[in-house]
Amino acid sequence: MHQIKRNLFGYRQEDVDQYIQGYERESQIRIKGKYEQLDDIRESNQDNKLKIKATIKKIEALNQKKDDIFNSFVEQLTIIEDALKSNQEEARKNRLLALTKLQQKVDEVENWYSLLTQCFMDILAVQEKYQSANLQK
């Protein structure tokens, strides 16, 4: 009877080497895929950071605009108070109309500010989600 030479737990050395090489190729492909996923996540994270920075700049600009409008509103209010004390009824009505328009603009800016703040919070939530997803991997 002819005996077959066996190595490594009863398998032929060639079979073992071939299996290890195949497993190594599969592992390299999976590792490459994971690195590509990581690169995609990093790119997405960078995009989100840029979006957040842009949103912050918009919010800061809107805050400045809101402050300017508010300061203008206060100035107009002071002018209106002086006019009410010294001018006729017609002048008083015209100033009140201007004040109403200014108040509408303030309300409009505050609405935009609220909307942008909500967008900013949503972006932060997405960023935290990606960061927590990255930490879990």
Short mmCIF file of N, CA, C and O in Angstrom, two decimals:
data_model
loop_
_atom_site.label_atom_id
_atom_site.label_comp_id
_atom_site.label_asym_id
_atom_site.label_seq_id
_atom_site.Cartn_x
_atom_site.Cartn_y
_atom_site.Cartn_z
N MET A 1 0.83 -1.17 0.00
CA MET A 1 0.00 0.00 0.00
C MET A 1 0.88 1.24 0.00
O MET A 1 1.84 1.33 0.74
N HIS A 2 0.47 2.27 -0.79
CA HIS A 2 1.24 3.50 -0.93
C HIS A 2 0.69 4.55 0.04
O HIS A 2 -0.48 4.83 0.06
N GLN A 3 1.59 5.13 0.84
CA GLN A 3 1.15 6.15 1.79
C GLN A 3 1.40 7.54 1.22
O GLN A 3 2.44 7.81 0.63
N ILE A 4 0.39 8.45 1.42
CA ILE A 4 0.51 9.84 0.96
C ILE A 4 1.09 10.66 2.11
O ILE A 4 0.63 10.57 3.24
N LYS A 5 2.08 11.49 1.77
CA LYS A 5 2.70 12.32 2.80
C LYS A 5 1.77 13.48 3.13
O LYS A 5 1.27 14.16 2.26
N ARG A 6 1.55 13.71 4.41
CA ARG A 6 0.64 14.76 4.86
C ARG A 6 1.38 15.66 5.84
O ARG A 6 2.18 15.21 6.63
N ASN A 7 0.99 16.96 5.81
CA ASN A 7 1.54 17.94 6.75
C ASN A 7 0.40 18.77 7.30
O ASN A 7 -0.65 18.89 6.68
N LEU A 8 0.64 19.42 8.43
CA LEU A 8 -0.33 20.33 9.04
C LEU A 8 -1.70 19.69 9.21
O LEU A 8 -2.61 19.93 8.43
N PHE A 9 -1.83 18.90 10.19
CA PHE A 9 -3.10 18.31 10.59
C PHE A 9 -3.73 17.44 9.50
O PHE A 9 -4.93 17.48 9.29
N GLY A 10 -2.95 16.78 8.77
CA GLY A 10 -3.49 15.84 7.81
C GLY A 10 -3.74 16.41 6.43
O GLY A 10 -4.24 15.71 5.56
N TYR A 11 -3.40 17.67 6.17
CA TYR A 11 -3.58 18.25 4.84
C TYR A 11 -2.23 18.31 4.14
O TYR A 11 -1.18 18.45 4.77
N ARG A 12 -2.30 18.30 2.84
CA ARG A 12 -1.06 18.43 2.08
C ARG A 12 -0.56 19.86 2.17
O ARG A 12 -1.35 20.80 2.22
N GLN A 13 0.75 19.99 2.15
CA GLN A 13 1.37 21.31 2.28
C GLN A 13 0.91 22.24 1.15
O GLN A 13 0.61 23.41 1.37
N GLU A 14 0.78 21.74 -0.05
CA GLU A 14 0.33 22.55 -1.19
C GLU A 14 -1.08 23.08 -0.98
O GLU A 14 -1.38 24.23 -1.27
N ASP A 15 -1.95 22.22 -0.46
CA ASP A 15 -3.33 22.64 -0.20
C ASP A 15 -3.37 23.73 0.88
O ASP A 15 -4.12 24.69 0.78
N VAL A 16 -2.55 23.54 1.91
CA VAL A 16 -2.51 24.52 2.99
C VAL A 16 -2.00 25.85 2.46
O VAL A 16 -2.57 26.91 2.72
N ASP A 17 -0.91 25.82 1.69
CA ASP A 17 -0.34 27.05 1.11
C ASP A 17 -1.35 27.73 0.20
O ASP A 17 -1.51 28.96 0.23
N GLN A 18 -2.03 26.96 -0.61
CA GLN A 18 -3.02 27.51 -1.53
C GLN A 18 -4.18 28.15 -0.76
O GLN A 18 -4.64 29.24 -1.09
N TYR A 19 -4.64 27.48 0.28
CA TYR A 19 -5.71 28.04 1.11
C TYR A 19 -5.28 29.35 1.77
O TYR A 19 -6.02 30.33 1.77
N ILE A 20 -4.07 29.37 2.32
CA ILE A 20 -3.57 30.58 2.99
C ILE A 20 -3.44 31.72 1.99
O ILE A 20 -3.81 32.86 2.28
N GLN A 21 -2.93 31.43 0.80
CA GLN A 21 -2.81 32.48 -0.22
C GLN A 21 -4.18 33.01 -0.64
O GLN A 21 -4.37 34.21 -0.80
N GLY A 22 -5.13 32.13 -0.80
CA GLY A 22 -6.49 32.56 -1.15
C GLY A 22 -7.10 33.41 -0.06
O GLY A 22 -7.73 34.44 -0.31
N TYR A 23 -6.93 32.97 1.18
CA TYR A 23 -7.46 33.74 2.33
C TYR A 23 -6.78 35.10 2.43
O TYR A 23 -7.42 36.10 2.73
N GLU A 24 -5.48 35.12 2.16
CA GLU A 24 -4.74 36.39 2.20
C GLU A 24 -5.26 37.34 1.12
O GLU A 24 -5.45 38.53 1.38
N ARG A 25 -5.52 36.84 -0.08
CA ARG A 25 -6.07 37.68 -1.16
C ARG A 25 -7.44 38.23 -0.77
O ARG A 25 -7.72 39.43 -0.93
N GLU A 26 -8.29 37.37 -0.23
CA GLU A 26 -9.61 37.82 0.20
C GLU A 26 -9.50 38.87 1.30
O GLU A 26 -10.23 39.87 1.31
N SER A 27 -8.59 38.64 2.23
CA SER A 27 -8.40 39.60 3.33
C SER A 27 -7.90 40.93 2.79
O SER A 27 -8.34 42.00 3.24
N GLN A 28 -6.99 40.88 1.84
CA GLN A 28 -6.47 42.13 1.24
C GLN A 28 -7.59 42.89 0.54
O GLN A 28 -7.68 44.12 0.65
N ILE A 29 -8.47 42.17 -0.15
CA ILE A 29 -9.60 42.81 -0.83
C ILE A 29 -10.54 43.45 0.18
O ILE A 29 -10.99 44.58 0.03
N ARG A 30 -10.83 42.72 1.27
CA ARG A 30 -11.70 43.27 2.32
C ARG A 30 -11.07 44.48 3.00
O ARG A 30 -11.73 45.48 3.26
N ILE A 31 -9.77 44.39 3.28
CA ILE A 31 -9.06 45.52 3.91
C ILE A 31 -9.09 46.72 2.98
O ILE A 31 -9.35 47.85 3.41
N LYS A 32 -8.85 46.49 1.69
CA LYS A 32 -8.89 47.60 0.73
C LYS A 32 -10.28 48.23 0.71
O LYS A 32 -10.42 49.45 0.68
N GLY A 33 -11.31 47.39 0.75
CA GLY A 33 -12.68 47.89 0.78
C GLY A 33 -12.94 48.72 2.03
O GLY A 33 -13.60 49.77 1.98
N LYS A 34 -12.44 48.26 3.16
CA LYS A 34 -12.62 49.00 4.42
C LYS A 34 -11.89 50.34 4.36
O LYS A 34 -12.40 51.36 4.83
N TYR A 35 -10.69 50.35 3.78
CA TYR A 35 -9.97 51.62 3.63
C TYR A 35 -10.73 52.57 2.70
O TYR A 35 -10.78 53.78 2.94
N GLU A 36 -11.33 52.03 1.65
CA GLU A 36 -12.13 52.88 0.75
C GLU A 36 -13.34 53.44 1.49
O GLU A 36 -13.68 54.62 1.33
N GLN A 37 -13.98 52.59 2.31
CA GLN A 37 -15.10 53.08 3.12
C GLN A 37 -14.64 54.17 4.07
O GLN A 37 -15.32 55.19 4.25
N LEU A 38 -13.50 53.95 4.69
CA LEU A 38 -12.95 54.94 5.62
C LEU A 38 -12.65 56.24 4.90
O LEU A 38 -12.97 57.33 5.40
N ASP A 39 -12.08 56.16 3.69
CA ASP A 39 -11.82 57.37 2.91
C ASP A 39 -13.11 58.09 2.56
O ASP A 39 -13.19 59.32 2.64
N ASP A 40 -14.14 57.32 2.20
CA ASP A 40 -15.45 57.92 1.89
C ASP A 40 -16.02 58.63 3.11
O ASP A 40 -16.56 59.74 3.01
N ILE A 41 -15.92 57.98 4.25
CA ILE A 41 -16.44 58.58 5.49
C ILE A 41 -15.65 59.84 5.84
O ILE A 41 -16.23 60.85 6.23
N ARG A 42 -14.35 59.77 5.69
CA ARG A 42 -13.52 60.96 5.96
C ARG A 42 -13.90 62.11 5.03
O ARG A 42 -13.99 63.25 5.45
N GLU A 43 -14.09 61.78 3.76
CA GLU A 43 -14.47 62.81 2.79
C GLU A 43 -15.83 63.40 3.15
O GLU A 43 -16.02 64.62 3.12
N SER A 44 -16.76 62.53 3.50
CA SER A 44 -18.09 62.99 3.91
C SER A 44 -18.00 63.85 5.16
O SER A 44 -18.66 64.89 5.28
N ASN A 45 -17.17 63.44 6.09
CA ASN A 45 -16.98 64.19 7.33
C ASN A 45 -16.39 65.57 7.01
O ASN A 45 -16.83 66.58 7.58
N GLN A 46 -15.43 65.60 6.10
CA GLN A 46 -14.83 66.88 5.71
C GLN A 46 -15.88 67.77 5.03
O GLN A 46 -15.95 68.98 5.31
N ASP A 47 -16.70 67.18 4.17
CA ASP A 47 -17.78 67.94 3.53
C ASP A 47 -18.73 68.50 4.58
O ASP A 47 -19.15 69.66 4.50
N ASN A 48 -19.06 67.68 5.56
CA ASN A 48 -19.97 68.14 6.63
C ASN A 48 -19.33 69.27 7.44
O ASN A 48 -20.02 70.21 7.83
N LYS A 49 -18.03 69.15 7.69
CA LYS A 49 -17.35 70.23 8.41
C LYS A 49 -17.41 71.53 7.62
O LYS A 49 -17.64 72.60 8.19
N LEU A 50 -17.21 71.44 6.31
CA LEU A 50 -17.28 72.63 5.47
C LEU A 50 -18.70 73.22 5.47
O LEU A 50 -18.88 74.44 5.54
N LYS A 51 -19.69 72.34 5.42
CA LYS A 51 -21.08 72.80 5.46
C LYS A 51 -21.38 73.47 6.79
O LYS A 51 -22.08 74.50 6.84
N ILE A 52 -20.85 72.90 7.85
CA ILE A 52 -21.08 73.49 9.19
C ILE A 52 -20.42 74.86 9.26
O ILE A 52 -21.03 75.82 9.75
N LYS A 53 -19.19 74.97 8.76
CA LYS A 53 -18.51 76.26 8.77
C LYS A 53 -19.29 77.29 7.96
O LYS A 53 -19.43 78.44 8.38
N ALA A 54 -19.78 76.87 6.80
CA ALA A 54 -20.56 77.79 5.96
C ALA A 54 -21.84 78.21 6.68
O ALA A 54 -22.23 79.38 6.65
N THR A 55 -22.48 77.25 7.33
CA THR A 55 -23.71 77.57 8.06
C THR A 55 -23.43 78.50 9.23
O THR A 55 -24.20 79.43 9.48
N ILE A 56 -22.32 78.27 9.91
CA ILE A 56 -21.95 79.15 11.02
C ILE A 56 -21.72 80.57 10.51
O ILE A 56 -22.17 81.54 11.12
N LYS A 57 -21.04 80.68 9.38
CA LYS A 57 -20.81 82.02 8.81
C LYS A 57 -22.13 82.69 8.44
O LYS A 57 -22.32 83.88 8.68
N LYS A 58 -23.05 81.91 7.88
CA LYS A 58 -24.36 82.47 7.53
C LYS A 58 -25.10 82.92 8.79
O LYS A 58 -25.72 83.99 8.81
N ILE A 59 -25.03 82.10 9.82
CA ILE A 59 -25.71 82.45 11.07
C ILE A 59 -25.09 83.70 11.67
O ILE A 59 -25.81 84.59 12.14
N GLU A 60 -23.76 83.78 11.63
CA GLU A 60 -23.09 84.97 12.16
C GLU A 60 -23.49 86.21 11.36
O GLU A 60 -23.73 87.28 11.94
N ALA A 61 -23.56 86.07 10.04
CA ALA A 61 -23.98 87.19 9.21
C ALA A 61 -25.42 87.60 9.53
O ALA A 61 -25.73 88.80 9.61
N LEU A 62 -26.28 86.60 9.71
CA LEU A 62 -27.67 86.90 10.06
C LEU A 62 -27.76 87.52 11.45
O LEU A 62 -28.59 88.41 11.68
N ASN A 63 -26.93 87.06 12.37
CA ASN A 63 -26.91 87.67 13.70
C ASN A 63 -26.50 89.13 13.61
O ASN A 63 -27.10 89.98 14.28
N GLN A 64 -25.48 89.40 12.80
CA GLN A 64 -25.04 90.78 12.63
C GLN A 64 -26.15 91.62 11.99
O GLN A 64 -26.42 92.73 12.43
N LYS A 65 -26.78 91.05 10.99
CA LYS A 65 -27.88 91.76 10.33
C LYS A 65 -29.03 92.00 11.31
O LYS A 65 -29.62 93.08 11.35
N LYS A 66 -29.32 90.99 12.12
CA LYS A 66 -30.37 91.12 13.12
C LYS A 66 -30.02 92.22 14.12
O LYS A 66 -30.87 93.05 14.47
N ASP A 67 -28.76 92.23 14.56
CA ASP A 67 -28.32 93.27 15.49
C ASP A 67 -28.42 94.66 14.86
O ASP A 67 -28.86 95.61 15.51
N ASP A 68 -28.00 94.74 13.59
CA ASP A 68 -28.08 96.03 12.90
C ASP A 68 -29.54 96.49 12.78
O ASP A 68 -29.85 97.66 13.00
N ILE A 69 -30.39 95.56 12.42
CA ILE A 69 -31.81 95.90 12.30
C ILE A 69 -32.38 96.27 13.66
O ILE A 69 -33.15 97.24 13.78
N PHE A 70 -31.99 95.53 14.68
CA PHE A 70 -32.47 95.85 16.01
C PHE A 70 -32.00 97.24 16.45
O PHE A 70 -32.79 98.02 16.99
N ASN A 71 -30.72 97.53 16.20
CA ASN A 71 -30.20 98.86 16.54
C ASN A 71 -30.93 99.94 15.76
O ASN A 71 -31.27 101.00 16.31
N SER A 72 -31.17 99.67 14.50
CA SER A 72 -31.93 100.61 13.68
C SER A 72 -33.34 100.75 14.23
O SER A 72 -33.90 101.86 14.27
N PHE A 73 -33.90 99.64 14.65
CA PHE A 73 -35.23 99.64 15.24
C PHE A 73 -35.27 100.51 16.49
O PHE A 73 -36.18 101.33 16.68
N VAL A 74 -34.26 100.38 17.35
CA VAL A 74 -34.19 101.18 18.57
C VAL A 74 -34.05 102.66 18.22
O VAL A 74 -34.70 103.52 18.83
N GLU A 75 -33.20 102.94 17.22
CA GLU A 75 -33.04 104.34 16.80
C GLU A 75 -34.35 104.91 16.27
O GLU A 75 -34.73 106.04 16.60
N GLN A 76 -35.01 104.11 15.45
CA GLN A 76 -36.29 104.55 14.89
C GLN A 76 -37.33 104.74 16.00
O GLN A 76 -38.13 105.68 15.95
N LEU A 77 -37.28 103.87 16.96
CA LEU A 77 -38.21 103.97 18.08
C LEU A 77 -37.99 105.28 18.85
O LEU A 77 -38.95 105.97 19.22
N THR A 78 -36.75 105.64 19.04
CA THR A 78 -36.42 106.90 19.72
C THR A 78 -36.92 108.08 18.89
O THR A 78 -37.51 109.04 19.44
N ILE A 79 -36.71 108.02 17.60
CA ILE A 79 -37.18 109.09 16.72
C ILE A 79 -38.70 109.19 16.76
O ILE A 79 -39.28 110.29 16.82
N ILE A 80 -39.33 108.03 16.79
CA ILE A 80 -40.80 108.02 16.83
C ILE A 80 -41.31 108.64 18.13
O ILE A 80 -42.27 109.42 18.14
N GLU A 81 -40.66 108.31 19.25
CA GLU A 81 -41.08 108.89 20.53
C GLU A 81 -40.95 110.41 20.52
O GLU A 81 -41.85 111.12 21.00
N ASP A 82 -39.84 110.91 19.97
CA ASP A 82 -39.65 112.37 19.89
C ASP A 82 -40.69 113.00 18.97
O ASP A 82 -41.22 114.08 19.26
N ALA A 83 -40.97 112.32 17.85
CA ALA A 83 -41.94 112.87 16.90
C ALA A 83 -43.34 112.91 17.50
O ALA A 83 -44.12 113.84 17.24
N LEU A 84 -43.66 111.88 18.29
CA LEU A 84 -44.97 111.86 18.93
C LEU A 84 -45.16 113.03 19.89
O LEU A 84 -46.27 113.55 20.04
N LYS A 85 -44.08 113.42 20.52
CA LYS A 85 -44.17 114.53 21.47
C LYS A 85 -44.26 115.88 20.78
O LYS A 85 -44.85 116.81 21.33
N SER A 86 -43.66 116.02 19.61
CA SER A 86 -43.56 117.35 19.02
C SER A 86 -44.30 117.53 17.69
O SER A 86 -44.54 118.67 17.29
N ASN A 87 -44.65 116.50 17.00
CA ASN A 87 -45.26 116.64 15.67
C ASN A 87 -46.78 116.47 15.72
O ASN A 87 -47.34 116.03 16.71
N GLN A 88 -47.37 116.77 14.59
CA GLN A 88 -48.82 116.63 14.47
C GLN A 88 -49.21 115.16 14.33
O GLN A 88 -48.36 114.29 14.19
N GLU A 89 -50.47 114.90 14.32
CA GLU A 89 -51.01 113.55 14.24
C GLU A 89 -50.60 112.85 12.93
O GLU A 89 -50.32 111.64 12.95
N GLU A 90 -50.51 113.54 11.83
CA GLU A 90 -50.13 112.94 10.55
C GLU A 90 -48.70 112.41 10.58
O GLU A 90 -48.43 111.30 10.09
N ALA A 91 -47.78 113.18 11.16
CA ALA A 91 -46.39 112.74 11.28
C ALA A 91 -46.30 111.49 12.15
O ALA A 91 -45.52 110.58 11.87
N ARG A 92 -47.09 111.46 13.18
CA ARG A 92 -47.11 110.30 14.08
C ARG A 92 -47.57 109.05 13.33
O ARG A 92 -46.98 107.96 13.47
N LYS A 93 -48.60 109.18 12.50
CA LYS A 93 -49.09 108.03 11.74
C LYS A 93 -48.04 107.52 10.76
O LYS A 93 -47.87 106.30 10.60
N ASN A 94 -47.32 108.41 10.11
CA ASN A 94 -46.29 108.00 9.14
C ASN A 94 -45.16 107.23 9.83
O ASN A 94 -44.67 106.23 9.30
N ARG A 95 -44.75 107.67 11.00
CA ARG A 95 -43.69 106.99 11.73
C ARG A 95 -44.14 105.61 12.22
O ARG A 95 -43.35 104.67 12.21
N LEU A 96 -45.36 105.51 12.65
CA LEU A 96 -45.88 104.22 13.08
C LEU A 96 -45.89 103.21 11.92
O LEU A 96 -45.61 102.02 12.11
N LEU A 97 -46.21 103.70 10.76
CA LEU A 97 -46.18 102.85 9.57
C LEU A 97 -44.75 102.35 9.31
O LEU A 97 -44.53 101.16 9.03
N ALA A 98 -43.79 103.26 9.42
CA ALA A 98 -42.39 102.87 9.23
C ALA A 98 -41.96 101.87 10.30
O ALA A 98 -41.23 100.90 10.01
N LEU A 99 -42.40 102.09 11.51
CA LEU A 99 -42.06 101.16 12.60
C LEU A 99 -42.64 99.77 12.34
O LEU A 99 -41.98 98.76 12.57
N THR A 100 -43.84 99.71 11.85
CA THR A 100 -44.47 98.43 11.54
C THR A 100 -43.68 97.68 10.46
O THR A 100 -43.44 96.48 10.57
N LYS A 101 -43.27 98.42 9.43
CA LYS A 101 -42.47 97.79 8.37
C LYS A 101 -41.14 97.30 8.91
O LYS A 101 -40.69 96.20 8.57
N LEU A 102 -40.53 98.08 9.76
CA LEU A 102 -39.27 97.68 10.36
C LEU A 102 -39.46 96.45 11.25
O LEU A 102 -38.64 95.53 11.25
N GLN A 103 -40.54 96.42 11.98
CA GLN A 103 -40.83 95.26 12.84
C GLN A 103 -41.04 94.01 11.99
O GLN A 103 -40.61 92.92 12.35
N GLN A 104 -41.69 94.16 10.85
CA GLN A 104 -41.87 93.02 9.94
C GLN A 104 -40.53 92.50 9.46
O GLN A 104 -40.32 91.30 9.35
N LYS A 105 -39.61 93.43 9.17
CA LYS A 105 -38.29 93.01 8.74
C LYS A 105 -37.56 92.28 9.87
O LYS A 105 -36.90 91.27 9.64
N VAL A 106 -37.67 92.78 11.08
CA VAL A 106 -37.06 92.12 12.23
C VAL A 106 -37.66 90.72 12.39
O VAL A 106 -36.93 89.75 12.60
N ASP A 107 -38.95 90.61 12.29
CA ASP A 107 -39.62 89.30 12.41
C ASP A 107 -39.14 88.36 11.31
O ASP A 107 -38.91 87.16 11.56
N GLU A 108 -38.98 88.89 10.10
CA GLU A 108 -38.54 88.07 8.99
C GLU A 108 -37.11 87.56 9.24
O GLU A 108 -36.83 86.37 9.03
N VAL A 109 -36.25 88.43 9.70
CA VAL A 109 -34.88 88.02 9.98
C VAL A 109 -34.85 87.02 11.13
O VAL A 109 -34.10 86.03 11.09
N GLU A 110 -35.64 87.22 12.15
CA GLU A 110 -35.69 86.27 13.25
C GLU A 110 -36.19 84.91 12.78
O GLU A 110 -35.69 83.87 13.23
N ASN A 111 -37.14 84.89 11.88
CA ASN A 111 -37.62 83.62 11.32
C ASN A 111 -36.51 82.91 10.55
O ASN A 111 -36.33 81.70 10.67
N TRP A 112 -35.77 83.67 9.73
CA TRP A 112 -34.64 83.10 8.99
C TRP A 112 -33.58 82.59 9.95
O TRP A 112 -33.00 81.53 9.76
N TYR A 113 -33.34 83.35 10.98
CA TYR A 113 -32.35 82.95 11.98
C TYR A 113 -32.77 81.64 12.65
O TYR A 113 -31.95 80.73 12.82
N SER A 114 -34.02 81.52 13.00
CA SER A 114 -34.50 80.28 13.61
C SER A 114 -34.34 79.10 12.66
O SER A 114 -33.93 78.02 13.05
N LEU A 115 -34.68 79.33 11.39
CA LEU A 115 -34.56 78.27 10.39
C LEU A 115 -33.11 77.85 10.22
O LEU A 115 -32.80 76.65 10.20
N LEU A 116 -32.20 78.80 10.11
CA LEU A 116 -30.80 78.47 9.94
C LEU A 116 -30.23 77.80 11.19
O LEU A 116 -29.39 76.90 11.10
N THR A 117 -30.68 78.22 12.35
CA THR A 117 -30.24 77.58 13.58
C THR A 117 -30.69 76.13 13.59
O THR A 117 -29.92 75.23 13.96
N GLN A 118 -31.90 75.86 13.16
CA GLN A 118 -32.39 74.48 13.09
C GLN A 118 -31.57 73.67 12.09
O GLN A 118 -31.21 72.53 12.37
N CYS A 119 -31.25 74.26 10.94
CA CYS A 119 -30.42 73.57 9.95
C CYS A 119 -29.05 73.25 10.54
O CYS A 119 -28.51 72.16 10.34
N PHE A 120 -28.49 74.20 11.26
CA PHE A 120 -27.20 74.00 11.90
C PHE A 120 -27.27 72.84 12.89
O PHE A 120 -26.39 71.99 12.94
N MET A 121 -28.34 72.79 13.68
CA MET A 121 -28.49 71.72 14.65
C MET A 121 -28.63 70.36 13.93
O MET A 121 -28.08 69.36 14.38
N ASP A 122 -29.35 70.36 12.81
CA ASP A 122 -29.50 69.12 12.04
C ASP A 122 -28.15 68.66 11.50
O ASP A 122 -27.84 67.46 11.52
N ILE A 123 -27.36 69.58 11.02
CA ILE A 123 -26.03 69.24 10.49
C ILE A 123 -25.15 68.70 11.61
O ILE A 123 -24.42 67.73 11.43
N LEU A 124 -25.24 69.32 12.78
CA LEU A 124 -24.47 68.83 13.93
C LEU A 124 -24.89 67.41 14.29
O LEU A 124 -24.06 66.56 14.62
N ALA A 125 -26.20 67.15 14.21
CA ALA A 125 -26.69 65.81 14.52
C ALA A 125 -26.15 64.79 13.52
O ALA A 125 -25.75 63.69 13.90
N VAL A 126 -26.10 65.18 12.24
CA VAL A 126 -25.56 64.29 11.21
C VAL A 126 -24.08 64.04 11.46
O VAL A 126 -23.60 62.91 11.35
N GLN A 127 -23.36 65.10 11.82
CA GLN A 127 -21.94 64.95 12.10
C GLN A 127 -21.72 64.01 13.28
O GLN A 127 -20.87 63.13 13.24
N GLU A 128 -22.49 64.17 14.34
CA GLU A 128 -22.36 63.29 15.50
C GLU A 128 -22.69 61.85 15.13
O GLU A 128 -22.05 60.91 15.60
N LYS A 129 -23.66 61.69 14.26
CA LYS A 129 -24.03 60.34 13.80
C LYS A 129 -22.86 59.70 13.06
O LYS A 129 -22.52 58.55 13.31
N TYR A 130 -22.22 60.46 12.17
CA TYR A 130 -21.07 59.92 11.44
C TYR A 130 -19.92 59.65 12.39
O TYR A 130 -19.24 58.63 12.26
N GLN A 131 -19.71 60.53 13.34
CA GLN A 131 -18.61 60.32 14.27
C GLN A 131 -18.87 59.08 15.13
O GLN A 131 -17.97 58.29 15.36
N SER A 132 -20.09 58.91 15.59
CA SER A 132 -20.39 57.73 16.41
C SER A 132 -20.32 56.47 15.54
O SER A 132 -19.88 55.43 16.03
N ALA A 133 -20.71 56.56 14.29
CA ALA A 133 -20.61 55.42 13.39
C ALA A 133 -19.14 55.07 13.16
O ALA A 133 -18.77 53.89 13.11
N ASN A 134 -18.29 56.10 13.04
CA ASN A 134 -16.87 55.86 12.85
C ASN A 134 -16.25 55.24 14.09
O ASN A 134 -15.38 54.38 14.00
N LEU A 135 -16.69 55.67 15.25
CA LEU A 135 -16.14 55.13 16.50
C LEU A 135 -16.55 53.68 16.68
O LEU A 135 -15.80 52.88 17.25
N GLN A 136 -17.74 53.32 16.25
CA GLN A 136 -18.21 51.95 16.40
C GLN A 136 -17.47 50.99 15.46
O GLN A 136 -17.35 49.83 15.75
N LYS A 137 -17.03 51.49 14.34
CA LYS A 137 -16.31 50.63 13.38
C LYS A 137 -14.90 50.46 13.87
O LYS A 137 -14.20 49.64 13.84
#
